[in-house]
Coordinates of C-alpha atoms in Angstrom, one line a residue:
X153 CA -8.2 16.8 -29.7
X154 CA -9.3 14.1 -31.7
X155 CA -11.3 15.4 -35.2
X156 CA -13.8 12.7 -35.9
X157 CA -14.6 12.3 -39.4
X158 CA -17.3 13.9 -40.7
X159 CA -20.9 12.1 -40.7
X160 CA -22.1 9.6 -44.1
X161 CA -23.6 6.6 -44.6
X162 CA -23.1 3.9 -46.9
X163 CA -26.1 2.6 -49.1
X164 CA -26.3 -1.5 -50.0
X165 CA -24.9 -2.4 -53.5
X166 CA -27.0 -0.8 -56.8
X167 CA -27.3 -2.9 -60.3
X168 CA -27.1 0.3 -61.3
X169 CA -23.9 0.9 -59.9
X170 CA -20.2 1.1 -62.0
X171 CA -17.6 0.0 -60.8
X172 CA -14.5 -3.1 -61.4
X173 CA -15.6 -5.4 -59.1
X174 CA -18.6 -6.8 -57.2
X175 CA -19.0 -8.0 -53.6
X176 CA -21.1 -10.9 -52.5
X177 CA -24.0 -10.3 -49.9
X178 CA -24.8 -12.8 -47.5
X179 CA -28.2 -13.0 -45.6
X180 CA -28.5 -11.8 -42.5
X181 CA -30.9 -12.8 -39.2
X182 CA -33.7 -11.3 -38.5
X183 CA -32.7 -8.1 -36.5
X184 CA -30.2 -7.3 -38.4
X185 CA -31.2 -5.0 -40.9
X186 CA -29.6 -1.6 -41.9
X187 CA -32.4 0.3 -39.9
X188 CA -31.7 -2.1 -37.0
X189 CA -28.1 -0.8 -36.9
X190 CA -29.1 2.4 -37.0
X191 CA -31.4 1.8 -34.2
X192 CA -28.6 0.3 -32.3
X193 CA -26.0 3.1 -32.6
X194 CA -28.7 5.5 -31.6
X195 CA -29.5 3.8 -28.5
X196 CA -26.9 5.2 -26.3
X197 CA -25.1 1.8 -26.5
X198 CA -21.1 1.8 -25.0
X199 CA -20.0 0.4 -28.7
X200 CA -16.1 0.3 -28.1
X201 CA -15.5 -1.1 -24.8
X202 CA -14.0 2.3 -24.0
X203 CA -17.0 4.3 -22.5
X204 CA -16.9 7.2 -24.6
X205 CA -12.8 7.8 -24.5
X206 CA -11.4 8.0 -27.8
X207 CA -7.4 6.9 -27.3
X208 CA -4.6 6.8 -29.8
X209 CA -3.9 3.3 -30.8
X210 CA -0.3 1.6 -31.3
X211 CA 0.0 -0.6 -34.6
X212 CA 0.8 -3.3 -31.8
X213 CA -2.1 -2.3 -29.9
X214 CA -4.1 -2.5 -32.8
X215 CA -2.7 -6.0 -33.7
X216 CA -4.1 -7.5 -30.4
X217 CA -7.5 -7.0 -31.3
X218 CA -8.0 -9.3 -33.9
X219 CA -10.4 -11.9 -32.9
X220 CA -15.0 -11.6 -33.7
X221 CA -15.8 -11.0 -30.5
X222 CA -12.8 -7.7 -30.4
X223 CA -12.1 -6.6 -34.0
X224 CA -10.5 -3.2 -34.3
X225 CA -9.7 -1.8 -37.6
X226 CA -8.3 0.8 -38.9
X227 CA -9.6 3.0 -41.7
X228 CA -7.5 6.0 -43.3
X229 CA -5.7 6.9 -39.7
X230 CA -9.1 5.7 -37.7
X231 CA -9.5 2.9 -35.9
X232 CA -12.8 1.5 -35.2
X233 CA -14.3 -1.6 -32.8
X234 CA -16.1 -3.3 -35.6
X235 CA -17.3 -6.9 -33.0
X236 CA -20.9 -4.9 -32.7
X237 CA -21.5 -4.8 -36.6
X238 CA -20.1 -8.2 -37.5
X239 CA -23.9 -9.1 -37.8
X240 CA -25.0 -6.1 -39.3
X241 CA -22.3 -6.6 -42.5
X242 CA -23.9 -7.2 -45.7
X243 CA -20.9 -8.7 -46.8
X244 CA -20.3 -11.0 -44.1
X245 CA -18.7 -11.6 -41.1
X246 CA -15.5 -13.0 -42.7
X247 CA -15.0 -10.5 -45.3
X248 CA -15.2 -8.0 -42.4
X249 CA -12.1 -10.5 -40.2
X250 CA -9.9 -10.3 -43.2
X251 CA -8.9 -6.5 -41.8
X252 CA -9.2 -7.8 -38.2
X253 CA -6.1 -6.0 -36.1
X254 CA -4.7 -4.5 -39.2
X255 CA -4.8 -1.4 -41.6
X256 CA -8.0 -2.2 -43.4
X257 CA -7.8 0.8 -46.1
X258 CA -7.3 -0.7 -49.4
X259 CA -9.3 -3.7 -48.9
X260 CA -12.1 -1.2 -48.0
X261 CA -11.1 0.4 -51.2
X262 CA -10.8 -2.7 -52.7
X263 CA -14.3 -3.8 -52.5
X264 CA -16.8 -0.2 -52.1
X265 CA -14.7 3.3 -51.2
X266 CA -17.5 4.6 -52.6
X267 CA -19.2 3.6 -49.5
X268 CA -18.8 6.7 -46.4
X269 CA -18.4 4.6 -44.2
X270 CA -17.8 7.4 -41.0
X271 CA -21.9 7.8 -39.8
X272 CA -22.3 4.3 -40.1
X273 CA -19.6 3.7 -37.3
X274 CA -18.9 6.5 -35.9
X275 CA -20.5 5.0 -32.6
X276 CA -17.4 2.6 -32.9
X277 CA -15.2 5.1 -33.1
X278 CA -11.4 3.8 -31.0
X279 CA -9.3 6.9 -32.0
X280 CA -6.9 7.4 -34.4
X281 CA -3.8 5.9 -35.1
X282 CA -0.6 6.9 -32.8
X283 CA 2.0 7.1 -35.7
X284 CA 1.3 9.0 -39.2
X285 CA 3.2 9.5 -42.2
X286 CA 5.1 12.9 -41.6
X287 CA 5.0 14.9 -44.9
X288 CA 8.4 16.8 -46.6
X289 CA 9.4 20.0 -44.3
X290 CA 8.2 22.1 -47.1
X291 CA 5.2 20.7 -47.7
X292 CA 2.8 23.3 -46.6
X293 CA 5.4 26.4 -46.8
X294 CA 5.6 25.4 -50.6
X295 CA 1.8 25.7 -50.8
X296 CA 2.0 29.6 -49.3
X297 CA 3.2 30.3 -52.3
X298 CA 0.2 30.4 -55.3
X299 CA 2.7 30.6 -58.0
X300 CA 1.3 27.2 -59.6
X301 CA 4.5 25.3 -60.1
X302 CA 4.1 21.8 -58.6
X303 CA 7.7 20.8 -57.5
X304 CA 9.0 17.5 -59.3
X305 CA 9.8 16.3 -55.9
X306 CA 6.1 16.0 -54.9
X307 CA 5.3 13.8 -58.2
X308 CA 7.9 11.7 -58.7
X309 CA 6.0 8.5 -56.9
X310 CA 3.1 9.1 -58.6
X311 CA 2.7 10.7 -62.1
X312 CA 6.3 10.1 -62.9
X313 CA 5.9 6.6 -64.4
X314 CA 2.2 7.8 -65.6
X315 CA 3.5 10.7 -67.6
X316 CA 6.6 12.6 -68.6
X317 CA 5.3 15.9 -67.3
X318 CA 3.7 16.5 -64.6
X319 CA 0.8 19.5 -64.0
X320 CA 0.8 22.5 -63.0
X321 CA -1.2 25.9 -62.7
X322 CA -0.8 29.8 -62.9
X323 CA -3.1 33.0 -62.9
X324 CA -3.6 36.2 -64.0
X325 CA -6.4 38.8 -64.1
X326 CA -7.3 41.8 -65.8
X327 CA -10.1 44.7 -64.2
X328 CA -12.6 42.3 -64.0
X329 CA -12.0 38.9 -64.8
X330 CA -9.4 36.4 -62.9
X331 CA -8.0 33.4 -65.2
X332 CA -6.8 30.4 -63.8
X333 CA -4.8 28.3 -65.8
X334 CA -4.0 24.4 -65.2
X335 CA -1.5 23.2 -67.3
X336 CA -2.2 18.8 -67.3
X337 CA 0.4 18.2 -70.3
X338 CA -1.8 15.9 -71.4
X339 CA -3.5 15.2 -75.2
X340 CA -6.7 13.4 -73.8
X341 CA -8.0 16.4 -71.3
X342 CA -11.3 17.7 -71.9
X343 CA -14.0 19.1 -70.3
X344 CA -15.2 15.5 -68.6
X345 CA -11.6 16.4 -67.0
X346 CA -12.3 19.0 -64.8
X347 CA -14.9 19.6 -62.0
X348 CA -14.7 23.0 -60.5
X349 CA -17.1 24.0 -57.4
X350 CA -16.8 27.2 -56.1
X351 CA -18.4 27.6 -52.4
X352 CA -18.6 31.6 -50.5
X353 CA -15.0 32.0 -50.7
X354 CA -13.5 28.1 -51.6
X355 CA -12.2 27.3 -54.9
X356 CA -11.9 24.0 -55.4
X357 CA -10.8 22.6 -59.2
X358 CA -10.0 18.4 -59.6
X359 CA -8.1 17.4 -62.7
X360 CA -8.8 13.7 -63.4
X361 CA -5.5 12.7 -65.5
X362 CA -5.7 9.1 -66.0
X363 CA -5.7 7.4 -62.2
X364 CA -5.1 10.6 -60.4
X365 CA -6.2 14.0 -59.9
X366 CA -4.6 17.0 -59.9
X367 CA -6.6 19.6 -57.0
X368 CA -6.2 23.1 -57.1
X369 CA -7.3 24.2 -53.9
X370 CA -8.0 27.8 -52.7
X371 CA -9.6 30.2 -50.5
X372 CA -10.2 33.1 -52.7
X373 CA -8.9 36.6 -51.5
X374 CA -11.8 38.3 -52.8
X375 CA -15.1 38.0 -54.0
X376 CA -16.3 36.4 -57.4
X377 CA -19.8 36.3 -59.0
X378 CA -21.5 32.9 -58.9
X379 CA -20.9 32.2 -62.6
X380 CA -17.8 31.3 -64.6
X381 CA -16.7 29.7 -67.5
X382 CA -14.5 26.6 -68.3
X383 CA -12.3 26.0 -71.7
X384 CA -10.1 23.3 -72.7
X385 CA -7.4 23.6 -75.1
X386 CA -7.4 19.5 -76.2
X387 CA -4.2 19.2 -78.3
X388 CA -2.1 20.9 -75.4
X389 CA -4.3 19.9 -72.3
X390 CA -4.6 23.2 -71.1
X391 CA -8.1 24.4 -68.9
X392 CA -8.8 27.6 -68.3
X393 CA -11.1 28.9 -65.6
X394 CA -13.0 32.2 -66.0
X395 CA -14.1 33.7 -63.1
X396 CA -15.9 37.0 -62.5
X397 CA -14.7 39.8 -59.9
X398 CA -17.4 41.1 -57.8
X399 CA -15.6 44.2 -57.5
X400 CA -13.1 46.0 -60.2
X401 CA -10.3 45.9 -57.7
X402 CA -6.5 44.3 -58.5
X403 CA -6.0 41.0 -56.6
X404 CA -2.7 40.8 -55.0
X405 CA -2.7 36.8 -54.6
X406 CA -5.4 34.2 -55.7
X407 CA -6.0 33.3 -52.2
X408 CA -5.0 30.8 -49.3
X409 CA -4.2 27.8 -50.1
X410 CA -6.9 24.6 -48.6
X411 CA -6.6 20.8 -48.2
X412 CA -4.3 19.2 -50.8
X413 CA -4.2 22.4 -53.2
X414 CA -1.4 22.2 -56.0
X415 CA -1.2 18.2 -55.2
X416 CA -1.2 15.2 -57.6
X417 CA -2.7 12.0 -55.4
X418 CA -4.0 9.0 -56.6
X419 CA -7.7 9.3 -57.5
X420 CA -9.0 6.1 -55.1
X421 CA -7.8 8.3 -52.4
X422 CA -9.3 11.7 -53.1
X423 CA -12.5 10.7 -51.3
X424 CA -16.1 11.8 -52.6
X425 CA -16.8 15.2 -52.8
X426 CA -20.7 16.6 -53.1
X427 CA -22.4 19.4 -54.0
X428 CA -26.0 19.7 -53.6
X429 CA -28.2 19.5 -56.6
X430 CA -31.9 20.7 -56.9
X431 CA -34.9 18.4 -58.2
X432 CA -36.3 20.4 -61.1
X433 CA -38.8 16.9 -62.8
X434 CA -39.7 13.6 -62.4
X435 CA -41.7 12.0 -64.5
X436 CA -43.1 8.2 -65.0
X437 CA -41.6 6.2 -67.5
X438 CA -42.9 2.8 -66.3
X439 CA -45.2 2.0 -63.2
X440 CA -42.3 1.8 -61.2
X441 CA -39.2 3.6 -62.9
X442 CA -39.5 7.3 -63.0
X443 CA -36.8 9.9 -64.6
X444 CA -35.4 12.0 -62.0
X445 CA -34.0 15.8 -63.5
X446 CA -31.3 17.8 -61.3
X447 CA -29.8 20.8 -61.6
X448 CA -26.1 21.4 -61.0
X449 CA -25.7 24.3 -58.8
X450 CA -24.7 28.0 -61.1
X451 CA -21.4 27.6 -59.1
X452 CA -20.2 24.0 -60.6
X453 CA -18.7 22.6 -63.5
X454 CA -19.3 18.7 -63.4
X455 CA -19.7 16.5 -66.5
X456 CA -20.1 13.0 -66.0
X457 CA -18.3 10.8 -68.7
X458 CA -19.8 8.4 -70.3
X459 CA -20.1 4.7 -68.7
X460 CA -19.2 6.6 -65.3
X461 CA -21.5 7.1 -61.9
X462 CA -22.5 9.0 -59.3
X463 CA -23.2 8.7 -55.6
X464 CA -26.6 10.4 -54.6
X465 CA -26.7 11.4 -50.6
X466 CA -29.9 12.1 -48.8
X467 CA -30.4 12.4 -44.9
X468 CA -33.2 9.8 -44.0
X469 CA -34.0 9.1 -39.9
X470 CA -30.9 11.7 -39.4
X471 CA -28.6 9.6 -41.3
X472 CA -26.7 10.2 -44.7
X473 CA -27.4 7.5 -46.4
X474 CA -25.8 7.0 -50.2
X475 CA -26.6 5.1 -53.2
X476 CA -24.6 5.2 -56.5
X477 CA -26.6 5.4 -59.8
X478 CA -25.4 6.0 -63.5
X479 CA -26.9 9.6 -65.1
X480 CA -28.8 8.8 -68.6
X481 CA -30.0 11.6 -71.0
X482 CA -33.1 12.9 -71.1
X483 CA -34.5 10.9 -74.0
X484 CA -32.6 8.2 -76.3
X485 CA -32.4 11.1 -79.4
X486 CA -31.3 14.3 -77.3
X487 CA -27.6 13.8 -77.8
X488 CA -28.8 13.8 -81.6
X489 CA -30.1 17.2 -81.1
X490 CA -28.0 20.0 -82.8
X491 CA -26.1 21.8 -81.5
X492 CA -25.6 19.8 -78.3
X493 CA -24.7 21.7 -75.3
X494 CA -21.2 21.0 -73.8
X495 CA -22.2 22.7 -70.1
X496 CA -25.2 20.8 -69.3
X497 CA -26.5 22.1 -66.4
X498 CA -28.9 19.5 -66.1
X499 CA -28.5 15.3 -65.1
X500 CA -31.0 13.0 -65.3
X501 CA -31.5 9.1 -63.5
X502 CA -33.4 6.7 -64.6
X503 CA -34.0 5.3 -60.8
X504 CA -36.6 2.2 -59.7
X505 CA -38.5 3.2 -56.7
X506 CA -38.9 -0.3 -54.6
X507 CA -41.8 0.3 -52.2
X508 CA -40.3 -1.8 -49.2
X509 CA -37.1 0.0 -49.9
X510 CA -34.5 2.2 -48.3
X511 CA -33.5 4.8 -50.3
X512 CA -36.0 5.4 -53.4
X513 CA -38.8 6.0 -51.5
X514 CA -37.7 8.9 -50.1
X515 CA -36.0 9.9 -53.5
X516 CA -39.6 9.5 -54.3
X517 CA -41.1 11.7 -51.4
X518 CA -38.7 14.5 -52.7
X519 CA -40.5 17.7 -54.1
X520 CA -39.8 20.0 -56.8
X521 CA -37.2 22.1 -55.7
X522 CA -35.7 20.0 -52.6
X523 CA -32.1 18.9 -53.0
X524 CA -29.8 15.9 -53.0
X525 CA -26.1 15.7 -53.0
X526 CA -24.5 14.9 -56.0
X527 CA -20.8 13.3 -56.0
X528 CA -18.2 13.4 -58.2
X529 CA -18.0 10.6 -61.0
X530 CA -16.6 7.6 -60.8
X531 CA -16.0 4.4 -62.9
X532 CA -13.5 2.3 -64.9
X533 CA -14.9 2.6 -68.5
X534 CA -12.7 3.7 -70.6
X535 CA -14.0 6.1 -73.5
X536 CA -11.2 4.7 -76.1
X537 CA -12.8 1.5 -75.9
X538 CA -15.1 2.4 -78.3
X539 CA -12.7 4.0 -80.9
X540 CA -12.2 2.1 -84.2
X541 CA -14.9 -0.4 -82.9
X542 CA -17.1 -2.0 -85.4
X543 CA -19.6 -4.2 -83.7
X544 CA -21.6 -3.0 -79.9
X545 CA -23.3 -5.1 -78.5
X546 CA -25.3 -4.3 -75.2
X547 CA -26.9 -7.0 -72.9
X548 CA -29.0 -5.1 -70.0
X549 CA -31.2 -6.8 -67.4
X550 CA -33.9 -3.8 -66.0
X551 CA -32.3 -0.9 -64.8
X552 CA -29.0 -2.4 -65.9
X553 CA -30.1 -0.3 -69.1
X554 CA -28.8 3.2 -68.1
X555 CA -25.0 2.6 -68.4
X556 CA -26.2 2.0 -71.9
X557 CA -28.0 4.6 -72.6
X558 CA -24.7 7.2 -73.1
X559 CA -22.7 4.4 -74.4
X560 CA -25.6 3.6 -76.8
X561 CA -25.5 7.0 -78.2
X562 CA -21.7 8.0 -78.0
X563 CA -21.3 5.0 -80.2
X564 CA -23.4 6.0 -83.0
X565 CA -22.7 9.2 -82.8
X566 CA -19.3 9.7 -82.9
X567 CA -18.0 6.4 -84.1
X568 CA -17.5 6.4 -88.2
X569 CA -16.4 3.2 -88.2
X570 CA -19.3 1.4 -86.1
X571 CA -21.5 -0.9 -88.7
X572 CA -23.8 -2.4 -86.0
X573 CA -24.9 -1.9 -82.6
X574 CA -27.1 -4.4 -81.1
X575 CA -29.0 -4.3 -77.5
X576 CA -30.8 -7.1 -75.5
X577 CA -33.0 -6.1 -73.1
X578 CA -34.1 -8.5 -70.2
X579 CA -37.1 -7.7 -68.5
X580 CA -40.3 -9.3 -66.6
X581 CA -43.1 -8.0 -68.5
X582 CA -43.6 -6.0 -70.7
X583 CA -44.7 -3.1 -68.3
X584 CA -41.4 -3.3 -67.2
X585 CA -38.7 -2.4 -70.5
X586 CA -37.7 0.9 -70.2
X587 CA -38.3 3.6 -73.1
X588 CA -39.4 1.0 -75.3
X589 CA -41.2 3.3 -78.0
X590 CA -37.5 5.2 -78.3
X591 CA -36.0 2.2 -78.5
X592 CA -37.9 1.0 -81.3
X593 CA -37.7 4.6 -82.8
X594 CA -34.2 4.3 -82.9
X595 CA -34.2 1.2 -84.5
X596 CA -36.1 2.4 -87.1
X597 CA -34.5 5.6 -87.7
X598 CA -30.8 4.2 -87.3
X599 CA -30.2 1.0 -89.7
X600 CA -27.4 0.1 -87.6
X601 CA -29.2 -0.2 -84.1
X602 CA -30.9 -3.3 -83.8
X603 CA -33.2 -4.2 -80.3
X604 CA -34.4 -7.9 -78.6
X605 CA -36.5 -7.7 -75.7
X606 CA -36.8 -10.7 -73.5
X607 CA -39.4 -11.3 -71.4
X608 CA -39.0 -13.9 -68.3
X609 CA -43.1 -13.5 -67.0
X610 CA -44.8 -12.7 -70.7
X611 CA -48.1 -12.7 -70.8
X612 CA -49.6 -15.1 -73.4
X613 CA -49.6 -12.5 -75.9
X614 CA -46.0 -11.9 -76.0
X615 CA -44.8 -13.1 -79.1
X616 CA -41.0 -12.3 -79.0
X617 CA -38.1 -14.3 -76.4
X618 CA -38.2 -15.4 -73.7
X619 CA -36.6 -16.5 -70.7
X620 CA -33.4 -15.7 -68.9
X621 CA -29.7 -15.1 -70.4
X622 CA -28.3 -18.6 -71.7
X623 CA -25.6 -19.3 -74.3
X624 CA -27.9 -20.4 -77.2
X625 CA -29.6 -16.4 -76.7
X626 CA -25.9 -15.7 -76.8
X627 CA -24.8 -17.6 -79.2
X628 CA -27.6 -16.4 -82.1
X629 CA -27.5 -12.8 -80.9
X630 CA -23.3 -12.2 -81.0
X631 CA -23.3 -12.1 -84.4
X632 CA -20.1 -10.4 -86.0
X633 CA -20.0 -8.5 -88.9
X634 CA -16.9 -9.9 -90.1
X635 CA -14.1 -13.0 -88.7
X636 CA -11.8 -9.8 -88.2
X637 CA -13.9 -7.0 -86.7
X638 CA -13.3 -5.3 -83.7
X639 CA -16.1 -6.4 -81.1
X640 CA -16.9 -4.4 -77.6
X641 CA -20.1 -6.3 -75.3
X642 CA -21.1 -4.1 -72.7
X643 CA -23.2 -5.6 -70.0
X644 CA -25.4 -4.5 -66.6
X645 CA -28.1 -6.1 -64.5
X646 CA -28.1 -7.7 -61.2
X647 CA -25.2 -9.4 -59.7
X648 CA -26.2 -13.1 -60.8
X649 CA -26.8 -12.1 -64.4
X650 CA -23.7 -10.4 -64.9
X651 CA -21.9 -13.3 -63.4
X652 CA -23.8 -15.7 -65.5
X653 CA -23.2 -13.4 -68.5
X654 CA -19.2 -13.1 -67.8
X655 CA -19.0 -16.7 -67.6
X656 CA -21.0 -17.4 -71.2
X657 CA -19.3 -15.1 -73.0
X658 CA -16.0 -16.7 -71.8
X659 CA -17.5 -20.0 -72.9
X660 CA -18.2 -18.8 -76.1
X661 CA -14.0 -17.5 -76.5
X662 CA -15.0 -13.7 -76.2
X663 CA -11.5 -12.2 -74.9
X664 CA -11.4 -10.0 -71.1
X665 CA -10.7 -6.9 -73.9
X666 CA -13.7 -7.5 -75.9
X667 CA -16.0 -7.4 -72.4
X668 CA -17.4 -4.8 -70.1
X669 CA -19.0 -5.3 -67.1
X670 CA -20.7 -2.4 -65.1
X671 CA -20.9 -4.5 -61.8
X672 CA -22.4 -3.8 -58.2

């Protein structure tokens, strides 16, 4: 029997997205929107060629069909027909034929994993591939056994040239509570680290430890209350995960063990994995930007790091459809707040609702108390970018702003050694820049934060820049404090300003190390 993957959809690229790389959209006719696909693989449509038979395919079998008019390829074991969406691709119809006949995976990863690709052909759907990879013998009869001890055998492609150690986990309980215990070996764990979710009786805790994650796995044995606790022991990377017995009764094994439990695997192929989050506020902050406030379910432990995203999921015209976007705080001075709270419940978006759009509106349409799907984070800024860093500086086009908003505030608060941070803001008007009173604020309260807006349609009152990015804006603005100081830019907007950005602050001999782009 052949298990079809599970139903998503894919949303079209986000400046608010984060991620290494960007694609390049091409237009497409008139037809061929993303609701005209839709339409089409609702229609009742024979989409393969195969009249509803779903076969297992030969890598020579799949080599054969290689041409626009019969393209098969094959995504993690699943080979699809992809000839009917040539048209449809955002991307193209040649970025699509570089996968024609072939295993298509890490180009796919390549260019948007992030993208669940499953719904959007699942009316496409060939079969899956005849040969797979057999695991080790042992594999799963090692994984009977919860007694936490990854064998070195299972980690030696992967963590071995990452690490000298590699993790592992225990448990132990006493009447009430049940402790389980990850041991990651690593100095630069903390609670960003770990994301636990606990569903009815699954168990499911994800170590990130550098480009991998470490799962453990579990369907409990018995029943735990809703709440539980999550502490990290930095200087020896050890978590530890709390979790309250429903009833006083002595647990004879944590439970059975689920999909990749006690593995290591590289985190590009973990896949996304939601919970569903509850809308508690959203609020104006310009006419067309609102600030979006949703609450992690009692039963998860997620902390987004900074410079990372998310992927937010919502079932529009019975489709999943998913768009990635980059949680902010709630204001510019919370993380100033004393004491700050390390298990936020709460995450906030700073999200531009387009009218003619896709996705937003019905973000929009959401009330108080609906849900969305949250996934885990994602992104490749690296925290210890900013350590030792004397000079910021932030260039942000619209909504290209919230990437900055947590780097903004990580920098001057936990960065002794940062003299100045500067930001330029690009917008239209003037209705459009984003919390500009708490931008000023800051400015004024903070010596070292300095703000330019520029405006591209001022009215004729505007008295301060204008325009669009350019070297001499860069040129005046990138400004170091000294010949010798350590210089990070961080920059975000839409795909031609960042590319246009890049390109300047090459021109102007800014190294690749000295420059962060959050692309779509």
């Amino acid at each position: 029997m052949l298990n079809v993957p599970s139903q998503s959809f894919p949303g079209p690229s986000s400046q608010q997205r984060v991620a290494s790389g960007g694609r390049s959209k091409v237009p497409l006719k008139q037809g061929r929107s993303l609701m005209d696909w839709i339409r089409l693989t609702k229609s009742g449509k024979d989409l393969t060629g195969l009249k509803g038979r779903l076969i297992e395919v030969t890598e020579e079998e799949l080599k054969k069909h290689n041409k626009k008019d019969d393209c098969w390829i094959c995504i993690r074991g699943f080979v699809y027909n992809v000839s009917p969406y040539m048209e449809y691709h955002p991307g193209g119809e040649d970025e699509l034929m570089r996968a024609a006949g072939s295993d298509g995976t890490d180009l796919f990863d390549q260019v948007h994993r992030w993208v669940n690709y499953e719904s959007m052909l699942k009316e496409c759907l060939v079969g899956r591939m005849a040969m797979k990879p057999a695991l080790p013998k042992d594999y799963h009869e090692e994984k009977k056994v919860l007694n936490g001890m990854l064998p070195q055998s299972q980690v030696t492609d992967t963590l071995a040239k990452e690490s000298p150690s590699s993790p592992s986990y225990d448990w132990f309980q006493t009447d009430s509570l049940v402790t389980i215990v990850i041991y990651t070996k690593q100095k630069d764990i903390n609670l960003d680290s770990v994301i636990v979710d606990h569903r009815d009786d699954s168990f499911r805790a994800e170590t990130v430890i550098k480009d991998y994650s470490y799962l453990v796995h579990v369907a409990l044995s018995h029943e735990i209350q809703e709440d539980f606790s999550v502490l990290v022991v930095e200087n020896v990377g050890k978590i530890e995960i709390v979790l309250k017995k429903k009833e006083n009764t002595s647990w004879k094994r944590l439970g059975h063990p689920q999909e990749n439990h006690n593995s290591i695997i590289p985190k590009k192929d973990t896949g996304l994995f939601y919970r569903k989050c509850q809308l508690v506020s959203k609020e104006d902050v310009t006419h067309d930007t609102k600030l979006f406030c949703l609450m992690l379910p009692p039963s998860t432990h997620l902390q987004v790091p900074v410079g990372q995203h998310v992927y937010l999921k919502l079932p529009i015209t019975g489709t999943e459809i998913v768009k990635p976007y980059t949680p902010v705080s709630d204001s510019l001075f919370s993380e100033f707040k004393e004491p700050v709270l390390p298990n936020n419940i709460y995450i906030y978006f700073l999200i531009k609702i387009y009218p003619a759009g896709f996705f937003t509106p019905e973000l929009d349409h959401l009330q108080i108390g609906d849900y969305v799907s949250v996934s885990n984070p994602e992104g490749n800024f690296i925290i210890s970018q900013l350590q030792e860093l004397e000079d910021l500086f932030l260039l942000a086009a619209g909504t290209g702003f919230t990437p900055m908003v947590k780097v903004l505030n990580y920098a001057l608060t936990n960065i002794p050694s940062l003299r100045k941070v500067k930001l330029m803001f690009f917008n239209k008007t003037e209705d459009d820049i984003i919390w500009r009173s708490q931008l000023e604020k800051l400015a004024f309260k903070d010596k070292r934060f300095e703000v330019e807006f520029v405006l591209s349609a001022p009215t004729s009152e505007w008295s301060g820049k204008q325009g669009y990015i350019s070297p001499a804006l860069l040129s005046e603005f990138l400004k170091r404090s000294s010949d010798t100081s350590k210089v990070l830019i961080c920059l975000c907007g839409p795909t031609p300003f960042t590319e246009q950005g890049m390109k300047m602050l090459h021109d102007l001999n800014f190294s690749k190390d000295e420059i962060h782009s959050f692309t779509a």
